[in-house]
């Protein structure tokens, strides 16, 4: 493969260039982490959609995670812990209101006790305990519950805040649809793919599929504690401006419009958990497509694009229903992979 002038200048010591594709919570977290951890790199974030039009924008943003089947639990624990610690520092700072990051207390309840009564992140969140008999009496259909304090990260505020942090760290942002990694290869040393559901096409990954989620935004300011059914479908998450009522998990469903049947069903399920919600006012409906995958893909491709001097590709996508909860942790891993790629191709570059 021919080495062009741009690549030659980079190999001989000019700034190394990193592209991050995706402006959701995974893309912006990764871009910030790379720009701050590798300050001598030039980092550009490219995406076709930005806040408020990403999936991340409508997520309830509760820090909480299910378990992926094929990723060592230790690694999943690290992703969750890094994300929790990062967001806790923001929640405890003067940036909290602008960044939309707050502590949130509540409970998760189960009709039948789960096999693992303590999820793997039980000692990361605060005050994890089981519900008492007396508390469970409020939920007559449920026999077991967990109470804890976690973090709520409202991405419609957090994404603009992260974007600001990224540009302050020297990052550049451009609106652009990327049709292939090859198209970016001549201009960048490393491409980090954080395109979420877009990876189905961009990374030609058949394992990626939409998991449709519909939620309602409700005005019910007297509610302060979250309630989540352990089946993952029904939840009530009070936030800084409204309460999010959910939801649905419809695999393979690409519909982006709200379904009146789903709305009715969500209200009925949430009223059963919290009858006072009948006095709430529905402010709106929202639908998002979670980037479903058996496991998230956080790894670098073994070979560079086009072999010889092409760019490296690092992937960070497929977080399913837990993208807000794991974004910072996987961004830390992705930035480490970027550093490794650059050390291989530019052993003398100052990163
Ligand atoms: P996205 O936010 O979808 O961003 C993808 C980005 O890639 C976009 O900017 C897009 O324009 C860009 N892109 C894609 N393809 C291309 C291309 N070819 N060229 C250029 N740009 C491209 N998670 C939690 O942790 N906690 C929750 O409480 C929670 N609640 C949820 C509730 C609902 C109803 C839904 C739907 C999801 C919820 N999630 C929750 C999941 C969370 O929203 C996702 O895991 C997360 O948003 C994924 O982030 P992402 O950055 O990978 O993707």
Coordinates of C-alpha atoms and ligand atoms in Angstrom, one line a residue:
X1 CA 0.0 0.0 0.0
X2 CA 1.2 3.5 -0.9
X3 CA 1.9 5.9 2.0
X4 CA 0.5 9.3 1.3
X5 CA 1.9 12.7 2.4
X6 CA -0.6 13.0 5.3
X7 CA 0.3 9.6 6.7
X8 CA 4.1 10.3 6.2
X9 CA 3.8 13.5 8.2
X10 CA 2.1 11.6 11.0
X11 CA 4.6 8.8 11.1
X12 CA 7.4 11.4 11.3
X13 CA 6.1 13.0 14.4
X14 CA 3.1 15.3 13.6
X15 CA 0.0 14.9 15.8
X16 CA -1.6 11.5 15.6
X17 CA -5.3 11.7 14.6
X18 CA -8.2 9.8 16.1
X19 CA -11.8 9.7 14.8
X20 CA -14.7 8.7 17.1
X21 CA -17.9 7.8 15.2
X22 CA -21.1 8.4 17.2
X23 CA -22.5 11.2 19.3
X24 CA -24.5 9.2 21.9
X25 CA -23.4 8.6 25.4
X26 CA -20.9 6.0 24.3
X27 CA -19.4 8.2 21.6
X28 CA -19.0 11.3 23.7
X29 CA -17.7 9.5 26.7
X30 CA -15.1 7.8 24.5
X31 CA -14.1 11.0 22.8
X32 CA -13.7 12.8 26.1
X33 CA -11.7 10.0 27.6
X34 CA -9.3 9.7 24.6
X35 CA -8.9 13.5 24.4
X36 CA -8.1 13.8 28.1
X37 CA -6.0 10.6 28.5
X38 CA -4.0 11.2 25.2
X39 CA -3.7 15.0 25.2
X40 CA -1.3 15.1 22.3
X41 CA -3.7 13.3 19.9
X42 CA -6.0 15.3 17.7
X43 CA -9.5 13.8 18.3
X44 CA -12.5 14.4 16.0
X45 CA -16.0 13.2 16.7
X46 CA -18.2 12.5 13.7
X47 CA -21.9 11.6 13.7
X48 CA -25.0 12.0 11.6
X49 CA -27.2 12.7 14.7
X50 CA -26.5 14.7 17.8
X51 CA -28.4 15.5 21.0
X52 CA -31.4 15.7 21.3
X53 CA -31.9 13.2 18.4
X54 CA -29.9 10.1 19.7
X55 CA -31.2 7.1 21.5
X56 CA -29.2 8.1 24.6
X57 CA -31.2 11.3 24.9
X58 CA -34.4 9.6 25.9
X59 CA -32.9 6.9 28.2
X60 CA -34.1 7.1 31.8
X61 CA -30.4 6.9 32.6
X62 CA -30.6 5.0 35.8
X63 CA -27.2 3.3 36.7
X64 CA -28.2 -0.3 36.8
X65 CA -27.0 -3.3 34.7
X66 CA -28.0 -6.8 33.7
X67 CA -25.3 -9.4 33.2
X68 CA -23.8 -10.2 29.7
X69 CA -23.3 -13.9 29.2
X70 CA -19.8 -14.1 27.7
X71 CA -17.8 -11.2 29.2
X72 CA -15.8 -12.0 32.4
X73 CA -17.8 -10.6 35.4
X74 CA -14.7 -8.9 36.6
X75 CA -14.6 -6.8 33.4
X76 CA -18.4 -6.0 33.7
X77 CA -17.9 -5.0 37.3
X78 CA -15.0 -2.6 36.3
X79 CA -17.2 -1.0 33.6
X80 CA -20.0 -0.4 36.1
X81 CA -17.7 0.8 38.9
X82 CA -15.7 3.2 36.6
X83 CA -18.9 4.6 35.3
X84 CA -20.4 5.0 38.8
X85 CA -17.3 6.6 40.2
X86 CA -17.0 9.0 37.3
X87 CA -20.7 10.1 37.5
X88 CA -20.6 10.3 41.3
X89 CA -17.8 12.8 41.1
X90 CA -20.0 14.9 38.8
X91 CA -23.1 14.4 41.0
X92 CA -21.1 15.8 44.0
X93 CA -19.7 18.8 42.1
X94 CA -21.1 22.2 41.2
X95 CA -21.6 20.8 37.6
X96 CA -24.3 18.4 38.7
X97 CA -27.4 20.4 37.7
X98 CA -26.0 21.4 34.3
X99 CA -24.7 17.9 33.6
X100 CA -28.0 16.3 34.7
X101 CA -26.4 13.9 37.1
X102 CA -28.1 13.1 40.4
X103 CA -28.3 10.5 43.1
X104 CA -31.5 8.5 43.0
X105 CA -32.9 6.1 45.6
X106 CA -35.6 3.4 45.3
X107 CA -36.2 -0.3 44.9
X108 CA -36.3 -3.2 42.5
X109 CA -39.1 -5.7 43.2
X110 CA -39.7 -9.3 42.1
X111 CA -42.7 -11.5 41.8
X112 CA -40.4 -14.5 42.5
X113 CA -36.9 -14.0 44.1
X114 CA -34.2 -14.0 41.5
X115 CA -31.5 -16.8 41.5
X116 CA -28.9 -14.2 42.5
X117 CA -30.4 -12.1 45.2
X118 CA -27.4 -9.7 45.0
X119 CA -26.6 -8.4 41.5
X120 CA -22.8 -8.1 40.7
X121 CA -22.9 -4.3 41.4
X122 CA -24.5 -4.5 44.8
X123 CA -21.5 -3.2 46.6
X124 CA -20.9 -0.4 44.1
X125 CA -24.2 1.3 44.6
X126 CA -24.9 2.7 48.1
X127 CA -26.9 1.2 50.9
X128 CA -27.9 -2.1 49.1
X129 CA -30.3 -4.1 51.2
X130 CA -33.3 -6.3 50.9
X131 CA -36.8 -4.9 51.4
X132 CA -38.5 -5.7 54.8
X133 CA -41.9 -7.5 55.0
X134 CA -43.4 -4.2 55.9
X135 CA -42.1 -2.5 52.8
X136 CA -43.2 -5.4 50.6
X137 CA -46.7 -4.9 51.8
X138 CA -46.9 -1.9 49.4
X139 CA -46.4 -4.3 46.5
X140 CA -48.9 -7.2 47.0
X141 CA -48.0 -8.9 43.7
X142 CA -44.3 -9.1 44.7
X143 CA -42.5 -11.3 47.2
X144 CA -38.9 -10.0 47.2
X145 CA -37.2 -6.6 46.8
X146 CA -33.9 -4.8 46.9
X147 CA -33.4 -1.1 48.0
X148 CA -30.4 1.0 47.0
X149 CA -29.2 4.4 46.0
X150 CA -27.7 4.8 42.6
X151 CA -27.2 7.5 40.0
X152 CA -29.5 9.0 37.4
X153 CA -27.8 10.5 34.4
X154 CA -30.1 12.5 32.2
X155 CA -28.5 12.5 28.8
X156 CA -30.4 15.4 27.3
X157 CA -28.3 17.5 29.7
X158 CA -25.3 15.2 30.0
X159 CA -24.5 15.0 26.3
X160 CA -24.3 18.8 25.7
X161 CA -22.2 19.0 28.9
X162 CA -19.9 16.3 27.7
X163 CA -19.6 18.0 24.3
X164 CA -18.5 21.1 26.0
X165 CA -15.9 19.2 28.1
X166 CA -14.7 17.5 24.8
X167 CA -14.2 20.8 23.0
X168 CA -12.4 22.3 26.0
X169 CA -10.0 19.4 25.8
X170 CA -9.2 20.4 22.2
X171 CA -11.7 17.9 20.5
X172 CA -13.4 18.8 17.2
X173 CA -17.0 17.8 16.2
X174 CA -18.4 17.4 12.7
X175 CA -21.8 16.3 11.5
X176 CA -21.4 13.6 8.9
X177 CA -22.7 10.2 8.0
X178 CA -19.9 7.7 7.7
X179 CA -20.5 5.0 5.0
X180 CA -17.4 2.9 5.7
X181 CA -14.3 2.9 7.8
X182 CA -12.2 2.8 4.6
X183 CA -13.5 6.3 3.8
X184 CA -11.9 7.7 7.0
X185 CA -8.7 5.6 6.8
X186 CA -6.6 8.0 4.8
X187 CA -7.2 10.8 7.3
X188 CA -6.9 9.1 10.7
X189 CA -4.6 6.7 12.5
X190 CA -7.3 5.2 14.7
X191 CA -11.1 5.1 14.1
X192 CA -13.2 4.3 17.2
X193 CA -16.6 3.0 16.3
X194 CA -19.3 4.0 18.8
X195 CA -22.2 4.0 16.3
X196 CA -24.6 1.9 18.5
X197 CA -27.3 0.4 16.3
X198 CA -25.6 1.9 13.3
X199 CA -22.9 -0.7 13.7
X200 CA -25.2 -3.2 12.1
X201 CA -24.4 -1.5 8.7
X202 CA -21.1 0.3 9.5
X203 CA -19.4 -2.8 11.0
X204 CA -21.5 -5.2 9.0
X205 CA -22.4 -6.9 12.3
X206 CA -25.5 -9.2 12.0
X207 CA -25.4 -9.7 15.7
X208 CA -26.7 -6.1 16.3
X209 CA -30.5 -5.7 16.5
X210 CA -33.0 -3.1 17.8
X211 CA -34.7 -3.5 21.1
X212 CA -37.6 -1.0 21.0
X213 CA -38.4 0.9 24.1
X214 CA -41.4 3.2 24.6
X215 CA -41.7 5.4 27.7
X216 CA -44.0 8.2 28.9
X217 CA -43.0 11.4 30.5
X218 CA -45.3 12.3 33.4
X219 CA -45.7 15.3 35.7
X220 CA -46.0 13.8 39.2
X221 CA -43.5 15.8 41.3
X222 CA -44.6 14.2 44.6
X223 CA -42.8 11.0 43.6
X224 CA -39.2 10.9 44.7
X225 CA -38.2 7.2 44.7
X226 CA -37.8 4.9 41.8
X227 CA -39.6 1.6 41.5
X228 CA -38.4 -1.1 39.0
X229 CA -40.0 -4.5 38.4
X230 CA -37.3 -7.1 38.2
X231 CA -38.8 -8.3 34.9
X232 CA -37.2 -5.1 33.4
X233 CA -40.4 -4.0 31.6
X234 CA -42.2 -1.8 34.2
X235 CA -40.5 1.1 35.9
X236 CA -41.1 4.5 37.4
X237 CA -38.1 6.8 37.5
X238 CA -38.5 10.3 39.0
X239 CA -36.1 12.7 37.5
X240 CA -35.2 16.4 37.7
X241 CA -38.0 17.6 35.4
X242 CA -40.5 14.7 35.1
X243 CA -41.1 11.1 36.0
X244 CA -40.3 8.5 33.3
X245 CA -42.8 5.6 33.1
X246 CA -41.8 2.4 31.2
X247 CA -41.7 0.5 29.3
X248 CA -41.3 -2.0 26.5
X249 CA -38.5 -4.3 25.3
X250 CA -39.4 -5.4 21.8
X251 CA -36.6 -7.3 20.1
X252 CA -36.2 -6.7 16.3
X253 CA -38.9 -4.0 16.3
X254 CA -37.8 -0.9 14.3
X255 CA -40.9 1.2 14.8
X256 CA -40.0 4.7 16.1
X257 CA -43.6 6.0 16.5
X258 CA -45.4 5.7 19.8
X259 CA -47.9 2.8 19.9
X260 CA -51.2 3.8 21.7
X261 CA -51.6 0.1 22.9
X262 CA -48.2 0.3 24.5
X263 CA -49.0 3.6 26.2
X264 CA -52.2 2.2 27.7
X265 CA -50.4 -0.9 28.8
X266 CA -47.5 1.1 30.4
X267 CA -49.9 3.3 32.3
X268 CA -51.9 0.3 33.6
X269 CA -48.8 -1.5 34.8
X270 CA -47.4 1.6 36.5
X271 CA -50.7 2.4 38.2
X272 CA -50.6 -1.0 39.8
X273 CA -47.2 -0.3 41.3
X274 CA -47.9 3.3 42.3
X275 CA -51.7 4.2 42.3
X276 CA -51.0 7.9 43.0
X277 CA -49.8 8.1 39.4
X278 CA -53.4 8.3 38.3
X279 CA -53.3 11.9 39.3
X280 CA -50.2 12.6 37.2
X281 CA -50.3 14.4 33.8
X282 CA -48.8 12.7 30.8
X283 CA -46.4 15.2 29.1
X284 CA -45.3 13.1 26.2
X285 CA -44.3 9.8 24.8
X286 CA -40.9 8.7 23.5
X287 CA -39.5 5.7 21.6
X288 CA -35.9 4.7 21.3
X289 CA -34.1 1.7 19.8
X290 CA -31.6 0.1 22.1
X291 CA -28.5 -1.2 20.3
X292 CA -29.0 -4.9 21.2
X293 CA -26.2 -7.4 21.0
X294 CA -25.5 -10.6 22.9
X295 CA -22.5 -8.8 24.5
X296 CA -21.1 -5.3 23.9
X297 CA -18.1 -5.3 21.6
X298 CA -15.2 -3.5 23.1
X299 CA -12.1 -4.6 21.2
X300 CA -9.7 -3.5 18.4
X301 CA -9.7 -5.3 15.1
X302 CA -6.7 -7.5 14.6
X303 CA -5.6 -6.0 11.3
X304 CA -5.3 -2.4 10.1
X305 CA -7.6 -1.3 7.3
X306 CA -6.2 -2.4 4.0
X307 CA -3.3 -4.1 5.8
X308 CA -0.1 -2.0 5.7
X309 CA -0.4 1.6 6.7
X310 CA -4.2 1.9 7.0
X311 CA -6.0 3.0 10.2
X312 CA -6.7 0.8 13.2
X313 CA -10.3 0.3 14.1
X314 CA -11.4 0.1 17.8
X315 CA -15.0 -0.9 18.5
X316 CA -17.2 0.2 21.4
X317 CA -20.9 -0.6 20.7
X318 CA -23.8 -2.9 21.5
X319 CA -24.5 -1.8 25.1
X320 CA -28.2 -2.8 24.8
X321 CA -30.3 -1.4 27.7
X322 CA -27.2 -0.5 29.8
X323 CA -25.4 2.1 27.7
X324 CA -25.6 4.9 30.2
X325 CA -24.6 2.7 33.0
X326 CA -21.5 1.3 31.3
X327 CA -20.5 4.2 28.9
X328 CA -17.6 5.6 30.9
X329 CA -16.2 2.2 31.9
X330 CA -16.2 1.0 28.3
X331 CA -14.7 4.4 27.2
X332 CA -11.8 3.8 29.6
X333 CA -11.2 0.4 28.0
X334 CA -11.6 1.8 24.4
X335 CA -9.1 4.6 25.2
X336 CA -6.6 2.0 26.4
X337 CA -7.0 0.1 23.2
X338 CA -6.4 3.3 21.2
X339 CA -3.2 3.9 23.1
X340 CA -2.1 0.4 22.4
X341 CA -2.8 0.8 18.6
X342 CA -0.8 4.1 18.5
X343 CA 2.1 2.6 20.4
X344 CA 2.4 -0.1 17.8
X345 CA 2.2 2.2 14.8
X346 CA 4.0 5.3 16.3
X347 CA 6.4 3.9 18.9
X348 CA 8.2 7.3 19.2
X349 CA 5.2 9.5 19.2
X350 CA 4.4 11.4 22.4
X351 CA 0.9 10.6 23.3
Ligands
LIG1 P1 -26.8 6.1 20.4 O1 -27.2 7.0 21.5 O2 -27.9 5.5 19.6 O3 -25.8 6.9 19.5 C1 -25.3 6.4 18.3 C2 -24.6 7.5 17.6 O4 -24.0 6.9 16.4 C3 -25.6 8.6 17.0 O5 -24.9 9.8 17.2 C4 -25.7 8.2 15.6 O6 -26.1 9.3 14.8 C5 -24.3 7.7 15.3 N1 -24.2 6.9 14.1 C6 -24.7 5.7 13.8 N2 -24.3 5.2 12.6 C7 -23.6 6.2 12.1 C8 -22.9 6.4 10.8 N3 -23.0 5.5 9.9 N4 -22.3 7.6 10.5 C9 -22.2 8.6 11.5 N5 -22.8 8.4 12.7 C10 -23.5 7.3 13.0 N6 -29.5 2.6 29.6 C11 -29.1 2.7 30.9 O7 -27.9 2.5 31.2 N7 -30.0 3.1 31.9 C12 -31.3 3.3 31.6 O8 -32.1 3.6 32.5 C13 -31.7 3.2 30.2 N8 -33.0 3.4 29.9 C14 -33.4 3.3 28.6 C15 -34.8 3.5 28.3 C16 -35.2 3.3 27.0 C17 -36.6 3.5 26.6 C18 -34.2 3.0 25.9 C19 -34.7 3.0 24.5 C20 -32.9 2.8 26.3 C21 -32.5 2.9 27.6 N9 -31.2 2.7 27.9 C22 -30.8 2.8 29.2 C23 -30.2 2.2 27.0 C24 -29.3 3.4 26.4 O9 -30.2 4.4 25.9 C25 -28.4 2.8 25.3 O10 -27.7 1.7 25.7 C26 -27.4 4.0 24.9 O11 -28.1 5.1 24.6 C27 -26.5 3.5 23.7 O12 -25.7 4.6 23.5 P2 -24.8 4.7 22.1 O13 -24.0 5.9 22.2 O14 -24.2 3.4 21.8 O15 -25.9 4.9 21.0

